[in-house]
Amino acid sequence: EAGVAQSPRYKIIEKRQSVAFWCNPISGHATLYWYQQILGQGPKLLIQFQNNGVVDDSQLPKDRFSAERLKGVDSTLKIQPAKLEDSAVYLCASSSPTVIFETQYFGPGTRLLVL
Amino acid sequence: AQKVTQAQTEISVVEKEDVTLDCVYETRDTTYYLFWYKQPPSGELVFLIRRNSFDEQNEISGRYSWNFQKSTSSFNFTITASQVVDSAVYFCALSRGGQGGKLIFGQGTELSVKP
């Protein structure tokens, strides 16, 4: 079974530029998550989708971040305009609800450096 | 509010030593789930184990073992006879009961196993 795919793996941009990240979840996984991991910290949830609907985006800085999951499969996370503090690893995860609980499986992440 | 604390920022051991990574959590939920993930230098979070709040049985998987104690709100992880390949950052995480709960991560413990 293929894992969660993310691209690009690395991105360097200047502040005020825009950037987009792509995620393809594990086949059949209805739930998709985007996490931000700042260096030296644990990941923090930005947004959670169930199929193509948003479940939780309370921690998403909506003035500059946006995300979509068209057709309930792939997802795109965008930052516009980027700030220095957005430098981080952006992790995508997916899960498939079971009867009791679900485990999130993560992709390799996109490392973003904002100069 | 939910919180996960990993007090050990860095641990360094010599190969074949046993090492325990501590995890303390806070939650008001009666149903919750605890996880351990491994993050090697490549950056991908690798799922290791999931435990629900009703199952306090300790678990052993090869050289890995986990000790869950609700009385002290701890979910510690022990690696027996450590190997260089165990070098990574290890994260403990907490999720609410039910489906689709976001993960609350600790700060992570960086384990370095030297030959």
mmCIF file of N, CA and C in Angstrom, chain A residues 25-103:
data_model
loop_
_atom_site.group_PDB
_atom_site.id
_atom_site.type_symbol
_atom_site.label_atom_id
_atom_site.label_comp_id
_atom_site.label_asym_id
_atom_site.label_seq_id
_atom_site.Cartn_x
_atom_site.Cartn_y
_atom_site.Cartn_z
ATOM 1 N N PRO A 25 -3.314 11.549 -0.091
ATOM 2 C CA PRO A 25 -3.411 10.629 1.051
ATOM 3 C C PRO A 25 -3.384 9.166 0.628
ATOM 4 N N ILE A 26 -3.344 8.308 1.617
ATOM 5 C CA ILE A 26 -3.433 6.869 1.360
ATOM 6 C C ILE A 26 -4.799 6.583 0.741
ATOM 7 N N SER A 27 -4.809 5.729 -0.251
ATOM 8 C CA SER A 27 -6.038 5.425 -0.961
ATOM 9 C C SER A 27 -7.139 4.959 -0.011
ATOM 10 N N GLY A 28 -8.283 5.600 -0.134
ATOM 11 C CA GLY A 28 -9.421 5.208 0.693
ATOM 12 C C GLY A 28 -9.530 5.925 2.021
ATOM 13 N N HIS A 29 -8.518 6.696 2.376
ATOM 14 C CA HIS A 29 -8.561 7.434 3.643
ATOM 15 C C HIS A 29 -9.413 8.690 3.484
ATOM 16 N N ALA A 30 -10.470 8.763 4.291
ATOM 17 C CA ALA A 30 -11.408 9.873 4.162
ATOM 18 C C ALA A 30 -10.950 11.127 4.895
ATOM 19 N N THR A 31 -10.128 10.948 5.913
ATOM 20 C CA THR A 31 -9.721 12.077 6.741
ATOM 21 C C THR A 31 -8.302 12.510 6.385
ATOM 22 N N LEU A 32 -8.122 13.795 6.223
ATOM 23 C CA LEU A 32 -6.812 14.339 5.851
ATOM 24 C C LEU A 32 -6.482 15.497 6.768
ATOM 25 N N TYR A 33 -5.247 15.555 7.202
ATOM 26 C CA TYR A 33 -4.776 16.580 8.141
ATOM 27 C C TYR A 33 -3.546 17.290 7.582
ATOM 28 N N TRP A 34 -3.462 18.573 7.891
ATOM 29 C CA TRP A 34 -2.234 19.336 7.660
ATOM 30 C C TRP A 34 -1.710 19.807 9.021
ATOM 31 N N TYR A 35 -0.441 19.489 9.286
ATOM 32 C CA TYR A 35 0.217 19.926 10.508
ATOM 33 C C TYR A 35 1.403 20.823 10.148
ATOM 34 N N GLN A 36 1.700 21.748 11.050
ATOM 35 C CA GLN A 36 2.895 22.584 10.933
ATOM 36 C C GLN A 36 3.858 22.197 12.047
ATOM 37 N N GLN A 37 5.108 21.928 11.696
ATOM 38 C CA GLN A 37 6.102 21.569 12.695
ATOM 39 C C GLN A 37 7.261 22.550 12.614
ATOM 40 N N ILE A 38 7.315 23.428 13.607
ATOM 41 C CA ILE A 38 8.420 24.376 13.706
ATOM 42 C C ILE A 38 9.602 23.659 14.343
ATOM 43 N N LEU A 39 10.807 24.027 13.939
ATOM 44 C CA LEU A 39 12.017 23.364 14.406
ATOM 45 C C LEU A 39 12.058 23.256 15.928
ATOM 46 N N GLY A 40 12.266 22.049 16.412
ATOM 47 C CA GLY A 40 12.391 21.824 17.845
ATOM 48 C C GLY A 40 11.067 21.649 18.572
ATOM 49 N N GLN A 41 9.974 21.627 17.823
ATOM 50 C CA GLN A 41 8.650 21.480 18.437
ATOM 51 C C GLN A 41 7.910 20.286 17.844
ATOM 52 N N GLY A 42 6.850 19.901 18.519
ATOM 53 C CA GLY A 42 5.981 18.872 17.973
ATOM 54 C C GLY A 42 5.038 19.469 16.939
ATOM 55 N N PRO A 43 4.521 18.642 16.041
ATOM 56 C CA PRO A 43 3.580 19.146 15.036
ATOM 57 C C PRO A 43 2.311 19.719 15.680
ATOM 58 N N LYS A 44 1.742 20.719 15.008
ATOM 59 C CA LYS A 44 0.485 21.315 15.459
ATOM 60 C C LYS A 44 -0.497 21.321 14.299
ATOM 61 N N LEU A 45 -1.719 20.931 14.589
ATOM 62 C CA LEU A 45 -2.720 20.827 13.534
ATOM 63 C C LEU A 45 -3.079 22.200 12.980
ATOM 64 N N LEU A 46 -3.097 22.285 11.650
ATOM 65 C CA LEU A 46 -3.580 23.490 10.980
ATOM 66 C C LEU A 46 -5.037 23.310 10.544
ATOM 67 N N ILE A 47 -5.306 22.195 9.881
ATOM 68 C CA ILE A 47 -6.647 21.972 9.357
ATOM 69 C C ILE A 47 -6.887 20.477 9.182
ATOM 70 N N GLN A 48 -8.147 20.088 9.364
ATOM 71 C CA GLN A 48 -8.561 18.698 9.210
ATOM 72 C C GLN A 48 -9.758 18.638 8.278
ATOM 73 N N PHE A 49 -9.677 17.741 7.295
ATOM 74 C CA PHE A 49 -10.774 17.520 6.360
ATOM 75 C C PHE A 49 -11.372 16.129 6.590
ATOM 76 N N GLN A 50 -12.683 16.036 6.448
ATOM 77 C CA GLN A 50 -13.364 14.756 6.367
ATOM 78 C C GLN A 50 -13.991 14.740 4.974
ATOM 79 N N ASN A 51 -13.487 13.861 4.131
ATOM 80 C CA ASN A 51 -13.823 13.911 2.709
ATOM 81 C C ASN A 51 -13.459 15.312 2.186
ATOM 82 N N ASN A 52 -14.363 16.073 1.640
ATOM 83 C CA ASN A 52 -13.972 17.399 1.161
ATOM 84 C C ASN A 52 -14.498 18.513 2.050
ATOM 85 N N GLY A 53 -14.975 18.162 3.245
ATOM 86 C CA GLY A 53 -15.462 19.162 4.180
ATOM 87 C C GLY A 53 -14.469 19.425 5.302
ATOM 88 N N VAL A 54 -14.432 20.675 5.782
ATOM 89 C CA VAL A 54 -13.534 21.055 6.863
ATOM 90 C C VAL A 54 -14.138 20.670 8.210
ATOM 91 N N VAL A 55 -13.357 19.931 9.006
ATOM 92 C CA VAL A 55 -13.793 19.531 10.343
ATOM 93 C C VAL A 55 -13.263 20.490 11.398
ATOM 94 N N ASP A 56 -11.998 20.884 11.250
ATOM 95 C CA ASP A 56 -11.349 21.736 12.253
ATOM 96 C C ASP A 56 -10.316 22.609 11.557
ATOM 97 N N ASP A 57 -10.517 23.893 11.581
ATOM 98 C CA ASP A 57 -9.510 24.828 11.056
ATOM 99 C C ASP A 57 -9.263 25.943 12.058
ATOM 100 N N SER A 58 -9.488 25.662 13.331
ATOM 101 C CA SER A 58 -9.384 26.674 14.371
ATOM 102 C C SER A 58 -7.969 27.229 14.536
ATOM 103 N N GLN A 59 -6.949 26.469 14.170
ATOM 104 C CA GLN A 59 -5.573 26.917 14.316
ATOM 105 C C GLN A 59 -4.966 27.409 13.000
ATOM 106 N N LEU A 60 -5.759 27.509 11.976
ATOM 107 C CA LEU A 60 -5.259 27.959 10.675
ATOM 108 C C LEU A 60 -5.277 29.484 10.607
ATOM 109 N N PRO A 61 -4.140 30.112 10.355
ATOM 110 C CA PRO A 61 -4.101 31.596 10.218
ATOM 111 C C PRO A 61 -4.768 31.995 8.903
ATOM 112 N N LYS A 62 -6.045 32.236 8.975
ATOM 113 C CA LYS A 62 -6.831 32.358 7.759
ATOM 114 C C LYS A 62 -6.536 33.618 6.951
ATOM 115 N N ASP A 63 -5.819 34.564 7.563
ATOM 116 C CA ASP A 63 -5.486 35.761 6.794
ATOM 117 C C ASP A 63 -4.422 35.474 5.744
ATOM 118 N N ARG A 64 -3.681 34.365 5.918
ATOM 119 C CA ARG A 64 -2.624 34.078 4.952
ATOM 120 C C ARG A 64 -2.606 32.626 4.481
ATOM 121 N N PHE A 65 -3.210 31.746 5.255
ATOM 122 C CA PHE A 65 -3.213 30.326 4.901
ATOM 123 C C PHE A 65 -4.591 29.945 4.358
ATOM 124 N N SER A 66 -4.560 29.073 3.351
ATOM 125 C CA SER A 66 -5.810 28.501 2.852
ATOM 126 C C SER A 66 -5.545 27.054 2.447
ATOM 127 N N ALA A 67 -6.584 26.256 2.480
ATOM 128 C CA ALA A 67 -6.444 24.857 2.097
ATOM 129 C C ALA A 67 -7.737 24.388 1.460
ATOM 130 N N GLU A 68 -7.582 23.456 0.558
ATOM 131 C CA GLU A 68 -8.754 22.881 -0.070
ATOM 132 C C GLU A 68 -8.521 21.402 -0.344
ATOM 133 N N ARG A 69 -9.621 20.685 -0.441
ATOM 134 C CA ARG A 69 -9.547 19.262 -0.753
ATOM 135 C C ARG A 69 -10.679 18.955 -1.719
ATOM 136 N N LEU A 70 -10.431 19.268 -2.954
ATOM 137 C CA LEU A 70 -11.431 19.060 -3.983
ATOM 138 C C LEU A 70 -11.613 17.568 -4.227
ATOM 139 N N LYS A 71 -12.829 17.158 -4.417
ATOM 140 C CA LYS A 71 -13.176 15.766 -4.717
ATOM 141 C C LYS A 71 -12.818 14.802 -3.596
ATOM 142 N N GLY A 72 -12.452 15.327 -2.433
ATOM 143 C CA GLY A 72 -12.236 14.474 -1.282
ATOM 144 C C GLY A 72 -11.021 13.579 -1.342
ATOM 145 N N VAL A 73 -10.052 13.915 -2.219
ATOM 146 C CA VAL A 73 -8.847 13.077 -2.302
ATOM 147 C C VAL A 73 -7.624 13.942 -2.022
ATOM 148 N N ASP A 74 -7.005 14.498 -3.079
ATOM 149 C CA ASP A 74 -5.819 15.342 -2.911
ATOM 150 C C ASP A 74 -6.173 16.631 -2.192
ATOM 151 N N SER A 75 -5.133 17.215 -1.590
ATOM 152 C CA SER A 75 -5.330 18.493 -0.912
ATOM 153 C C SER A 75 -4.172 19.431 -1.216
ATOM 154 N N THR A 76 -4.470 20.721 -1.191
ATOM 155 C CA THR A 76 -3.460 21.753 -1.392
ATOM 156 C C THR A 76 -3.511 22.735 -0.241
ATOM 157 N N LEU A 77 -2.355 23.067 0.295
ATOM 158 C CA LEU A 77 -2.221 24.081 1.342
ATOM 159 C C LEU A 77 -1.447 25.250 0.751
ATOM 160 N N LYS A 78 -1.973 26.449 0.895
ATOM 161 C CA LYS A 78 -1.339 27.632 0.319
ATOM 162 C C LYS A 78 -1.030 28.661 1.392
ATOM 163 N N ILE A 79 0.075 29.352 1.212
ATOM 164 C CA ILE A 79 0.439 30.468 2.087
ATOM 165 C C ILE A 79 0.656 31.687 1.197
ATOM 166 N N GLN A 80 -0.067 32.772 1.523
ATOM 167 C CA GLN A 80 0.050 33.989 0.733
ATOM 168 C C GLN A 80 -0.397 35.195 1.536
ATOM 169 N N PRO A 81 0.487 36.118 1.855
ATOM 170 C CA PRO A 81 1.928 36.114 1.618
ATOM 171 C C PRO A 81 2.669 35.428 2.769
ATOM 172 N N ALA A 82 3.823 34.853 2.478
ATOM 173 C CA ALA A 82 4.586 34.154 3.512
ATOM 174 C C ALA A 82 5.336 35.128 4.411
ATOM 175 N N LYS A 83 5.482 34.730 5.667
ATOM 176 C CA LYS A 83 6.261 35.480 6.644
ATOM 177 C C LYS A 83 7.433 34.624 7.105
ATOM 178 N N LEU A 84 8.395 35.262 7.713
ATOM 179 C CA LEU A 84 9.580 34.541 8.181
ATOM 180 C C LEU A 84 9.199 33.412 9.138
ATOM 181 N N GLU A 85 8.201 33.686 9.983
ATOM 182 C CA GLU A 85 7.822 32.693 10.996
ATOM 183 C C GLU A 85 7.082 31.486 10.409
ATOM 184 N N ASP A 86 6.824 31.505 9.107
ATOM 185 C CA ASP A 86 6.194 30.350 8.472
ATOM 186 C C ASP A 86 7.216 29.273 8.132
ATOM 187 N N SER A 87 8.481 29.557 8.326
ATOM 188 C CA SER A 87 9.515 28.554 8.094
ATOM 189 C C SER A 87 9.266 27.362 9.016
ATOM 190 N N ALA A 88 9.068 26.206 8.418
ATOM 191 C CA ALA A 88 8.674 25.020 9.182
ATOM 192 C C ALA A 88 8.593 23.837 8.228
ATOM 193 N N VAL A 89 8.284 22.687 8.809
ATOM 194 C CA VAL A 89 7.951 21.513 7.995
ATOM 195 C C VAL A 89 6.438 21.372 8.006
ATOM 196 N N TYR A 90 5.867 21.199 6.841
ATOM 197 C CA TYR A 90 4.418 21.031 6.725
ATOM 198 C C TYR A 90 4.141 19.563 6.422
ATOM 199 N N LEU A 91 3.463 18.950 7.375
ATOM 200 C CA LEU A 91 3.196 17.520 7.310
ATOM 201 C C LEU A 91 1.742 17.261 6.964
ATOM 202 N N CYS A 92 1.549 16.336 6.064
ATOM 203 C CA CYS A 92 0.206 15.888 5.721
ATOM 204 C C CYS A 92 0.023 14.482 6.296
ATOM 205 N N ALA A 93 -1.145 14.217 6.831
ATOM 206 C CA ALA A 93 -1.452 12.898 7.362
ATOM 207 C C ALA A 93 -2.844 12.491 6.901
ATOM 208 N N SER A 94 -3.082 11.188 6.872
ATOM 209 C CA SER A 94 -4.417 10.721 6.541
ATOM 210 C C SER A 94 -4.785 9.559 7.450
ATOM 211 N N SER A 95 -6.080 9.325 7.570
ATOM 212 C CA SER A 95 -6.553 8.227 8.402
ATOM 213 C C SER A 95 -7.879 7.718 7.870
ATOM 214 N N SER A 96 -8.196 6.507 8.262
ATOM 215 C CA SER A 96 -9.439 5.883 7.842
ATOM 216 C C SER A 96 -10.228 5.487 9.086
ATOM 217 N N PRO A 97 -11.390 6.034 9.279
ATOM 218 C CA PRO A 97 -12.149 5.721 10.487
ATOM 219 C C PRO A 97 -12.450 4.237 10.600
ATOM 220 N N THR A 98 -12.223 3.728 11.777
ATOM 221 C CA THR A 98 -12.616 2.347 12.042
ATOM 222 C C THR A 98 -13.741 2.384 13.082
ATOM 223 N N VAL A 99 -14.089 1.262 13.593
ATOM 224 C CA VAL A 99 -15.220 1.219 14.518
ATOM 225 C C VAL A 99 -14.949 2.036 15.776
ATOM 226 N N ILE A 100 -13.713 1.977 16.265
ATOM 227 C CA ILE A 100 -13.409 2.591 17.546
ATOM 228 C C ILE A 100 -12.487 3.796 17.427
ATOM 229 N N PHE A 101 -11.429 3.675 16.692
ATOM 230 C CA PHE A 101 -10.459 4.771 16.632
ATOM 231 C C PHE A 101 -9.682 4.677 15.334
ATOM 232 N N GLU A 102 -8.884 5.665 15.088
ATOM 233 C CA GLU A 102 -8.113 5.668 13.852
ATOM 234 C C GLU A 102 -6.696 6.147 14.124
ATOM 235 N N THR A 103 -5.786 5.676 13.319
ATOM 236 C CA THR A 103 -4.396 6.062 13.415
ATOM 237 C C THR A 103 -4.049 6.946 12.234
#
